[in-house]
């Protein structure tokens, strides 16, 4: 205890210690036990498996998400982390998306955190907008949850784990961003197809719907395309941007 600068004294089987005023981390007697164990060394203690019914392990969703992150980094992308809570302005207005039912916070502290995101793409474009001073090309991605309205669920909402990527450079084409999506899905062992699709944020004729071809059938998974010049102007972006966003949930455990 004295090595930890605690004025300690042993009285038979009881140890009394005077805690310095700057050690605000001491709240209970068990904190003194922890301090002694740290000084002694946790590695010197024996170990045993706890007598419980289950043993902890990494959740399959997190394990799969880690694999996706490693693949995206291997493709030259940098991961970003943005808040699940955002604003309607960023989620809809800035990217020219029509408003739709979303989850709203009852008593938000700020308008900037008044709703829960239903897409990762607006957050990526906002990140690029805040980093126009950085050198190009800029390749960013995010793996995270979105919250969508689903009346069939008990909570009337559903979480989805998605991956989204954005590529900003002097020259960006549909083929270039599609090559990255192709590399990602092929390395995940996923067969997919593209179908003509119009998205309010993307250029007409340069966007497509992403379809997973699974054993259970073909399902819609997301979208890919080039961002409209009008959106780039609103966000103050100075070069073309290509994006894609797909749902990972159908692939987890499959």
PDB file of C-alpha atoms in Angstrom:
ATOM      1  CA  UNK A   1       0.000   0.000   0.000  1.00  0.00           C
ATOM      2  CA  UNK A   2       2.810   2.381   0.869  1.00  0.00           C
ATOM      3  CA  UNK A   3       4.314   1.811  -2.581  1.00  0.00           C
ATOM      4  CA  UNK A   4       1.061   3.259  -3.908  1.00  0.00           C
ATOM      5  CA  UNK A   5       1.520   6.268  -1.601  1.00  0.00           C
ATOM      6  CA  UNK A   6      -1.226   5.114   0.746  1.00  0.00           C
ATOM      7  CA  UNK A   7      -0.642   5.542   4.467  1.00  0.00           C
ATOM      8  CA  UNK A   8      -1.570   1.967   5.434  1.00  0.00           C
ATOM      9  CA  UNK A   9      -1.234   0.082   8.698  1.00  0.00           C
ATOM     10  CA  UNK A  10      -2.013  -3.563   9.508  1.00  0.00           C
ATOM     11  CA  UNK A  11      -3.929  -4.277  12.712  1.00  0.00           C
ATOM     12  CA  UNK A  12      -4.088  -8.056  13.057  1.00  0.00           C
ATOM     13  CA  UNK A  13      -6.303  -9.154  10.113  1.00  0.00           C
ATOM     14  CA  UNK A  14      -7.488  -5.642   9.297  1.00  0.00           C
ATOM     15  CA  UNK A  15      -5.673  -3.126   7.108  1.00  0.00           C
ATOM     16  CA  UNK A  16      -6.430   0.526   7.634  1.00  0.00           C
ATOM     17  CA  UNK A  17      -5.419   3.010   4.957  1.00  0.00           C
ATOM     18  CA  UNK A  18      -5.535   6.776   4.759  1.00  0.00           C
ATOM     19  CA  UNK A  19      -6.530   7.782   1.224  1.00  0.00           C
ATOM     20  CA  UNK A  20      -4.896  10.961  -0.152  1.00  0.00           C
ATOM     21  CA  UNK A  21      -7.377  13.622  -1.289  1.00  0.00           C
ATOM     22  CA  UNK A  22      -6.118  13.443  -4.882  1.00  0.00           C
ATOM     23  CA  UNK A  23      -7.104   9.744  -5.210  1.00  0.00           C
ATOM     24  CA  UNK A  24     -10.688  10.470  -6.170  1.00  0.00           C
ATOM     25  CA  UNK A  25     -10.998   6.967  -7.677  1.00  0.00           C
ATOM     26  CA  UNK A  26     -11.318   5.460  -4.182  1.00  0.00           C
ATOM     27  CA  UNK A  27     -15.009   5.166  -3.335  1.00  0.00           C
ATOM     28  CA  UNK A  28     -15.407   1.841  -1.498  1.00  0.00           C
ATOM     29  CA  UNK A  29     -13.285  -0.651   0.493  1.00  0.00           C
ATOM     30  CA  UNK A  30     -13.131  -2.909  -2.584  1.00  0.00           C
ATOM     31  CA  UNK A  31     -11.090  -0.198  -4.310  1.00  0.00           C
ATOM     32  CA  UNK A  32      -8.367  -0.816  -1.734  1.00  0.00           C
ATOM     33  CA  UNK A  33      -8.409  -4.517  -2.626  1.00  0.00           C
ATOM     34  CA  UNK A  34      -8.046  -3.615  -6.300  1.00  0.00           C
ATOM     35  CA  UNK A  35      -5.069  -1.374  -5.507  1.00  0.00           C
ATOM     36  CA  UNK A  36      -3.374  -4.235  -3.656  1.00  0.00           C
ATOM     37  CA  UNK A  37      -3.965  -6.631  -6.567  1.00  0.00           C
ATOM     38  CA  UNK A  38      -2.522  -4.151  -9.058  1.00  0.00           C
ATOM     39  CA  UNK A  39       0.599  -3.767  -6.910  1.00  0.00           C
ATOM     40  CA  UNK A  40       0.918  -7.538  -6.450  1.00  0.00           C
ATOM     41  CA  UNK A  41       0.282  -8.332 -10.135  1.00  0.00           C
ATOM     42  CA  UNK A  42      -2.805  -9.918 -11.669  1.00  0.00           C
ATOM     43  CA  UNK A  43      -0.641 -12.356 -13.634  1.00  0.00           C
ATOM     44  CA  UNK A  44       0.580 -13.902 -10.377  1.00  0.00           C
ATOM     45  CA  UNK A  45      -2.936 -14.950  -9.439  1.00  0.00           C
ATOM     46  CA  UNK A  46      -4.436 -18.295 -10.375  1.00  0.00           C
ATOM     47  CA  UNK A  47      -7.467 -18.550 -12.643  1.00  0.00           C
ATOM     48  CA  UNK A  48     -10.565 -20.693 -12.899  1.00  0.00           C
ATOM     49  CA  UNK A  49     -13.567 -20.929 -15.203  1.00  0.00           C
ATOM     50  CA  UNK A  50     -16.599 -19.323 -13.534  1.00  0.00           C
ATOM     51  CA  UNK A  51     -19.448 -21.640 -12.609  1.00  0.00           C
ATOM     52  CA  UNK A  52     -21.989 -20.190 -15.053  1.00  0.00           C
ATOM     53  CA  UNK A  53     -24.221 -21.677 -17.741  1.00  0.00           C
ATOM     54  CA  UNK A  54     -22.695 -19.710 -20.624  1.00  0.00           C
ATOM     55  CA  UNK A  55     -19.262 -18.527 -21.693  1.00  0.00           C
ATOM     56  CA  UNK A  56     -18.859 -15.195 -23.447  1.00  0.00           C
ATOM     57  CA  UNK A  57     -17.728 -14.956 -27.062  1.00  0.00           C
ATOM     58  CA  UNK A  58     -17.727 -12.450 -29.900  1.00  0.00           C
ATOM     59  CA  UNK A  59     -21.189 -11.970 -31.397  1.00  0.00           C
ATOM     60  CA  UNK A  60     -21.423 -13.269 -35.006  1.00  0.00           C
ATOM     61  CA  UNK A  61     -22.555  -9.822 -36.173  1.00  0.00           C
ATOM     62  CA  UNK A  62     -19.454  -8.168 -34.705  1.00  0.00           C
ATOM     63  CA  UNK A  63     -17.186 -10.903 -36.056  1.00  0.00           C
ATOM     64  CA  UNK A  64     -18.594 -10.451 -39.560  1.00  0.00           C
ATOM     65  CA  UNK A  65     -18.434  -6.659 -39.276  1.00  0.00           C
ATOM     66  CA  UNK A  66     -14.743  -6.885 -38.375  1.00  0.00           C
ATOM     67  CA  UNK A  67     -14.124  -8.917 -41.531  1.00  0.00           C
ATOM     68  CA  UNK A  68     -15.894  -6.265 -43.610  1.00  0.00           C
ATOM     69  CA  UNK A  69     -13.800  -3.523 -41.995  1.00  0.00           C
ATOM     70  CA  UNK A  70     -10.561  -5.352 -42.771  1.00  0.00           C
ATOM     71  CA  UNK A  71     -11.593  -5.801 -46.403  1.00  0.00           C
ATOM     72  CA  UNK A  72     -12.487  -2.122 -46.776  1.00  0.00           C
ATOM     73  CA  UNK A  73      -9.171  -1.066 -45.262  1.00  0.00           C
ATOM     74  CA  UNK A  74      -7.464  -3.440 -47.679  1.00  0.00           C
ATOM     75  CA  UNK A  75      -9.199  -1.621 -50.540  1.00  0.00           C
ATOM     76  CA  UNK A  76      -7.588   1.625 -49.392  1.00  0.00           C
ATOM     77  CA  UNK A  77     -10.484   3.097 -47.404  1.00  0.00           C
ATOM     78  CA  UNK A  78     -10.311   4.838 -44.045  1.00  0.00           C
ATOM     79  CA  UNK A  79     -12.981   4.096 -41.452  1.00  0.00           C
ATOM     80  CA  UNK A  80     -15.001   6.860 -39.835  1.00  0.00           C
ATOM     81  CA  UNK A  81     -17.441   6.709 -36.937  1.00  0.00           C
ATOM     82  CA  UNK A  82     -20.459   8.991 -36.865  1.00  0.00           C
ATOM     83  CA  UNK A  83     -23.353   9.352 -34.443  1.00  0.00           C
ATOM     84  CA  UNK A  84     -26.533   7.315 -34.843  1.00  0.00           C
ATOM     85  CA  UNK A  85     -28.384  10.440 -33.711  1.00  0.00           C
ATOM     86  CA  UNK A  86     -28.436  13.195 -36.306  1.00  0.00           C
ATOM     87  CA  UNK A  87     -30.651  15.944 -37.728  1.00  0.00           C
ATOM     88  CA  UNK A  88     -33.355  15.896 -40.381  1.00  0.00           C
ATOM     89  CA  UNK A  89     -31.432  18.591 -42.243  1.00  0.00           C
ATOM     90  CA  UNK A  90     -28.376  16.375 -42.629  1.00  0.00           C
ATOM     91  CA  UNK A  91     -30.378  13.214 -43.224  1.00  0.00           C
ATOM     92  CA  UNK A  92     -32.717  14.636 -45.878  1.00  0.00           C
ATOM     93  CA  UNK A  93     -32.314  18.288 -46.900  1.00  0.00           C
ATOM     94  CA  UNK A  94     -28.573  18.386 -47.611  1.00  0.00           C
ATOM     95  CA  UNK A  95     -28.638  15.231 -49.735  1.00  0.00           C
ATOM     96  CA  UNK A  96     -31.983  16.044 -51.426  1.00  0.00           C
ATOM     97  CA  UNK A  97     -33.749  12.986 -50.020  1.00  0.00           C
ATOM     98  CA  UNK A  98     -37.530  13.288 -49.654  1.00  0.00           C
ATOM     99  CA  UNK A  99     -38.629  13.067 -46.031  1.00  0.00           C
ATOM    100  CA  UNK A 100     -40.007   9.745 -44.831  1.00  0.00           C
ATOM    101  CA  UNK A 101     -41.073   8.233 -41.487  1.00  0.00           C
ATOM    102  CA  UNK A 102     -38.083   7.973 -39.150  1.00  0.00           C
ATOM    103  CA  UNK A 103     -37.485   7.585 -35.431  1.00  0.00           C
ATOM    104  CA  UNK A 104     -37.525  10.949 -33.658  1.00  0.00           C
ATOM    105  CA  UNK A 105     -36.232  11.785 -30.183  1.00  0.00           C
ATOM    106  CA  UNK A 106     -39.013  12.983 -27.866  1.00  0.00           C
ATOM    107  CA  UNK A 107     -37.018  15.676 -26.039  1.00  0.00           C
ATOM    108  CA  UNK A 108     -33.795  16.339 -27.965  1.00  0.00           C
ATOM    109  CA  UNK A 109     -31.125  18.470 -26.345  1.00  0.00           C
ATOM    110  CA  UNK A 110     -30.235  19.863 -29.766  1.00  0.00           C
ATOM    111  CA  UNK A 111     -31.734  19.858 -33.265  1.00  0.00           C
ATOM    112  CA  UNK A 112     -28.452  18.338 -34.410  1.00  0.00           C
ATOM    113  CA  UNK A 113     -29.363  15.144 -32.517  1.00  0.00           C
ATOM    114  CA  UNK A 114     -33.129  15.006 -32.917  1.00  0.00           C
ATOM    115  CA  UNK A 115     -33.595  11.857 -35.029  1.00  0.00           C
ATOM    116  CA  UNK A 116     -32.035   8.430 -35.542  1.00  0.00           C
ATOM    117  CA  UNK A 117     -30.356   7.857 -38.888  1.00  0.00           C
ATOM    118  CA  UNK A 118     -31.916   5.488 -41.400  1.00  0.00           C
ATOM    119  CA  UNK A 119     -28.908   5.645 -43.733  1.00  0.00           C
ATOM    120  CA  UNK A 120     -25.111   5.843 -43.426  1.00  0.00           C
ATOM    121  CA  UNK A 121     -24.577   7.746 -46.664  1.00  0.00           C
ATOM    122  CA  UNK A 122     -25.492  11.279 -45.428  1.00  0.00           C
ATOM    123  CA  UNK A 123     -22.916  10.962 -42.646  1.00  0.00           C
ATOM    124  CA  UNK A 124     -20.171  10.050 -45.126  1.00  0.00           C
ATOM    125  CA  UNK A 125     -21.016  12.999 -47.371  1.00  0.00           C
ATOM    126  CA  UNK A 126     -21.049  15.307 -44.344  1.00  0.00           C
ATOM    127  CA  UNK A 127     -17.585  14.038 -43.406  1.00  0.00           C
ATOM    128  CA  UNK A 128     -16.286  14.790 -46.903  1.00  0.00           C
ATOM    129  CA  UNK A 129     -17.894  18.233 -46.720  1.00  0.00           C
ATOM    130  CA  UNK A 130     -15.991  18.977 -43.509  1.00  0.00           C
ATOM    131  CA  UNK A 131     -12.679  17.856 -45.014  1.00  0.00           C
ATOM    132  CA  UNK A 132     -12.509  19.656 -48.355  1.00  0.00           C
ATOM    133  CA  UNK A 133      -9.165  21.118 -47.239  1.00  0.00           C
ATOM    134  CA  UNK A 134      -7.567  17.642 -47.133  1.00  0.00           C
ATOM    135  CA  UNK A 135      -5.739  16.117 -50.081  1.00  0.00           C
ATOM    136  CA  UNK A 136      -7.495  13.875 -52.599  1.00  0.00           C
ATOM    137  CA  UNK A 137      -8.429  11.156 -53.294  1.00  0.00           C
ATOM    138  CA  UNK A 138     -10.492  10.615 -50.150  1.00  0.00           C
ATOM    139  CA  UNK A 139     -11.855   7.115 -49.566  1.00  0.00           C
ATOM    140  CA  UNK A 140     -13.962   6.690 -46.426  1.00  0.00           C
ATOM    141  CA  UNK A 141     -16.335   4.034 -45.155  1.00  0.00           C
ATOM    142  CA  UNK A 142     -18.446   3.201 -42.138  1.00  0.00           C
ATOM    143  CA  UNK A 143     -19.840  -0.023 -40.731  1.00  0.00           C
ATOM    144  CA  UNK A 144     -22.665   0.723 -38.336  1.00  0.00           C
ATOM    145  CA  UNK A 145     -26.307   0.453 -37.407  1.00  0.00           C
ATOM    146  CA  UNK A 146     -29.226   2.381 -38.818  1.00  0.00           C
ATOM    147  CA  UNK A 147     -32.762   2.429 -37.419  1.00  0.00           C
ATOM    148  CA  UNK A 148     -35.687   1.984 -39.795  1.00  0.00           C
ATOM    149  CA  UNK A 149     -39.411   2.100 -39.104  1.00  0.00           C
ATOM    150  CA  UNK A 150     -40.957  -1.388 -39.175  1.00  0.00           C
ATOM    151  CA  UNK A 151     -44.562  -1.715 -38.025  1.00  0.00           C
ATOM    152  CA  UNK A 152     -44.255  -5.516 -37.879  1.00  0.00           C
ATOM    153  CA  UNK A 153     -41.830  -5.300 -34.948  1.00  0.00           C
ATOM    154  CA  UNK A 154     -42.871  -4.964 -31.311  1.00  0.00           C
ATOM    155  CA  UNK A 155     -40.938  -1.696 -31.006  1.00  0.00           C
ATOM    156  CA  UNK A 156     -42.155  -0.528 -34.455  1.00  0.00           C
ATOM    157  CA  UNK A 157     -38.491  -0.173 -35.445  1.00  0.00           C
ATOM    158  CA  UNK A 158     -35.670  -2.392 -36.671  1.00  0.00           C
ATOM    159  CA  UNK A 159     -31.895  -2.037 -36.487  1.00  0.00           C
ATOM    160  CA  UNK A 160     -29.860  -2.898 -39.579  1.00  0.00           C
ATOM    161  CA  UNK A 161     -26.098  -3.361 -39.750  1.00  0.00           C
ATOM    162  CA  UNK A 162     -24.832  -1.743 -42.947  1.00  0.00           C
ATOM    163  CA  UNK A 163     -21.621  -0.790 -44.693  1.00  0.00           C
ATOM    164  CA  UNK A 164     -21.358   2.387 -46.742  1.00  0.00           C
ATOM    165  CA  UNK A 165     -18.438   3.850 -48.660  1.00  0.00           C
ATOM    166  CA  UNK A 166     -17.699   7.137 -50.407  1.00  0.00           C
ATOM    167  CA  UNK A 167     -14.964   7.887 -52.927  1.00  0.00           C
ATOM    168  CA  UNK A 168     -14.067  11.508 -53.737  1.00  0.00           C
ATOM    169  CA  UNK A 169     -11.488  12.308 -56.413  1.00  0.00           C
ATOM    170  CA  UNK A 170     -10.850  14.449 -59.481  1.00  0.00           C
ATOM    171  CA  UNK A 171     -12.253  11.677 -61.673  1.00  0.00           C
ATOM    172  CA  UNK A 172     -14.922   9.339 -60.290  1.00  0.00           C
ATOM    173  CA  UNK A 173     -17.047   6.981 -62.343  1.00  0.00           C
ATOM    174  CA  UNK A 174     -19.744   4.423 -61.635  1.00  0.00           C
ATOM    175  CA  UNK A 175     -17.344   1.712 -62.794  1.00  0.00           C
ATOM    176  CA  UNK A 176     -14.691   2.757 -60.277  1.00  0.00           C
ATOM    177  CA  UNK A 177     -16.921   2.660 -57.197  1.00  0.00           C
ATOM    178  CA  UNK A 178     -18.609  -0.503 -58.494  1.00  0.00           C
ATOM    179  CA  UNK A 179     -15.210  -2.211 -58.729  1.00  0.00           C
ATOM    180  CA  UNK A 180     -14.735  -1.638 -54.993  1.00  0.00           C
ATOM    181  CA  UNK A 181     -18.185  -3.012 -54.169  1.00  0.00           C
ATOM    182  CA  UNK A 182     -17.458  -6.002 -56.394  1.00  0.00           C
ATOM    183  CA  UNK A 183     -14.157  -6.672 -54.606  1.00  0.00           C
ATOM    184  CA  UNK A 184     -15.856  -6.464 -51.203  1.00  0.00           C
ATOM    185  CA  UNK A 185     -18.733  -8.812 -52.019  1.00  0.00           C
ATOM    186  CA  UNK A 186     -16.573 -11.301 -53.913  1.00  0.00           C
ATOM    187  CA  UNK A 187     -14.219 -11.587 -50.940  1.00  0.00           C
ATOM    188  CA  UNK A 188     -17.257 -12.178 -48.733  1.00  0.00           C
ATOM    189  CA  UNK A 189     -18.380 -14.932 -51.089  1.00  0.00           C
ATOM    190  CA  UNK A 190     -21.569 -13.111 -52.046  1.00  0.00           C
ATOM    191  CA  UNK A 191     -23.178 -13.326 -55.475  1.00  0.00           C
ATOM    192  CA  UNK A 192     -24.950 -10.140 -56.452  1.00  0.00           C
ATOM    193  CA  UNK A 193     -26.512  -8.263 -59.316  1.00  0.00           C
ATOM    194  CA  UNK A 194     -27.281  -4.675 -60.263  1.00  0.00           C
ATOM    195  CA  UNK A 195     -30.563  -3.263 -61.489  1.00  0.00           C
ATOM    196  CA  UNK A 196     -31.368   0.168 -62.904  1.00  0.00           C
ATOM    197  CA  UNK A 197     -32.554   2.376 -60.073  1.00  0.00           C
ATOM    198  CA  UNK A 198     -33.200   6.059 -59.395  1.00  0.00           C
ATOM    199  CA  UNK A 199     -32.089   7.534 -56.075  1.00  0.00           C
ATOM    200  CA  UNK A 200     -32.745  11.201 -55.187  1.00  0.00           C
ATOM    201  CA  UNK A 201     -29.110  11.742 -54.142  1.00  0.00           C
ATOM    202  CA  UNK A 202     -27.571  10.019 -57.161  1.00  0.00           C
ATOM    203  CA  UNK A 203     -27.270  10.917 -60.847  1.00  0.00           C
ATOM    204  CA  UNK A 204     -30.014   9.425 -62.996  1.00  0.00           C
ATOM    205  CA  UNK A 205     -28.555   6.754 -65.265  1.00  0.00           C
ATOM    206  CA  UNK A 206     -25.455   6.413 -63.070  1.00  0.00           C
ATOM    207  CA  UNK A 207     -27.059   4.638 -60.144  1.00  0.00           C
ATOM    208  CA  UNK A 208     -28.225   1.095 -59.508  1.00  0.00           C
ATOM    209  CA  UNK A 209     -29.942  -1.111 -56.980  1.00  0.00           C
ATOM    210  CA  UNK A 210     -27.760  -3.836 -55.396  1.00  0.00           C
ATOM    211  CA  UNK A 211     -29.377  -7.286 -55.243  1.00  0.00           C
ATOM    212  CA  UNK A 212     -28.043 -10.231 -53.225  1.00  0.00           C
ATOM    213  CA  UNK A 213     -28.444 -13.612 -54.896  1.00  0.00           C
ATOM    214  CA  UNK A 214     -28.825 -15.877 -51.862  1.00  0.00           C
ATOM    215  CA  UNK A 215     -29.938 -19.493 -51.520  1.00  0.00           C
ATOM    216  CA  UNK A 216     -33.269 -18.250 -50.205  1.00  0.00           C
ATOM    217  CA  UNK A 217     -33.738 -16.034 -53.248  1.00  0.00           C
ATOM    218  CA  UNK A 218     -32.841 -12.606 -54.597  1.00  0.00           C
ATOM    219  CA  UNK A 219     -33.287  -9.699 -52.195  1.00  0.00           C
ATOM    220  CA  UNK A 220     -32.692  -5.961 -52.403  1.00  0.00           C
ATOM    221  CA  UNK A 221     -29.607  -5.037 -50.376  1.00  0.00           C
ATOM    222  CA  UNK A 222     -28.788  -1.403 -51.128  1.00  0.00           C
ATOM    223  CA  UNK A 223     -27.682   1.008 -53.823  1.00  0.00           C
ATOM    224  CA  UNK A 224     -24.638   2.384 -55.631  1.00  0.00           C
ATOM    225  CA  UNK A 225     -23.945   5.370 -57.851  1.00  0.00           C
ATOM    226  CA  UNK A 226     -22.499   8.827 -58.445  1.00  0.00           C
ATOM    227  CA  UNK A 227     -23.697  11.766 -56.339  1.00  0.00           C
ATOM    228  CA  UNK A 228     -25.690  14.492 -58.114  1.00  0.00           C
ATOM    229  CA  UNK A 229     -23.915  17.822 -58.791  1.00  0.00           C
ATOM    230  CA  UNK A 230     -26.720  19.634 -56.939  1.00  0.00           C
ATOM    231  CA  UNK A 231     -25.892  17.682 -53.772  1.00  0.00           C
ATOM    232  CA  UNK A 232     -22.180  18.372 -54.196  1.00  0.00           C
ATOM    233  CA  UNK A 233     -22.954  22.082 -54.468  1.00  0.00           C
ATOM    234  CA  UNK A 234     -25.100  22.088 -51.317  1.00  0.00           C
ATOM    235  CA  UNK A 235     -22.343  20.318 -49.379  1.00  0.00           C
ATOM    236  CA  UNK A 236     -19.567  22.481 -50.806  1.00  0.00           C
ATOM    237  CA  UNK A 237     -17.742  19.518 -52.338  1.00  0.00           C
ATOM    238  CA  UNK A 238     -15.320  20.405 -55.127  1.00  0.00           C
ATOM    239  CA  UNK A 239     -14.991  17.062 -56.903  1.00  0.00           C
ATOM    240  CA  UNK A 240     -17.159  14.109 -57.972  1.00  0.00           C
ATOM    241  CA  UNK A 241     -18.195  11.511 -55.398  1.00  0.00           C
ATOM    242  CA  UNK A 242     -19.246   7.888 -55.781  1.00  0.00           C
ATOM    243  CA  UNK A 243     -21.039   5.987 -53.015  1.00  0.00           C
ATOM    244  CA  UNK A 244     -22.532   2.640 -52.145  1.00  0.00           C
ATOM    245  CA  UNK A 245     -24.496   1.366 -49.154  1.00  0.00           C
ATOM    246  CA  UNK A 246     -25.603  -2.214 -48.524  1.00  0.00           C
ATOM    247  CA  UNK A 247     -27.270  -4.143 -45.723  1.00  0.00           C
ATOM    248  CA  UNK A 248     -25.051  -6.752 -44.036  1.00  0.00           C
ATOM    249  CA  UNK A 249     -27.708  -8.503 -41.947  1.00  0.00           C
ATOM    250  CA  UNK A 250     -28.753 -11.023 -44.661  1.00  0.00           C
ATOM    251  CA  UNK A 251     -25.112 -12.154 -44.928  1.00  0.00           C
ATOM    252  CA  UNK A 252     -24.427 -12.678 -41.230  1.00  0.00           C
ATOM    253  CA  UNK A 253     -24.444 -16.327 -40.320  1.00  0.00           C
ATOM    254  CA  UNK A 254     -25.240 -17.232 -43.914  1.00  0.00           C
TER     255      UNK A 254
END
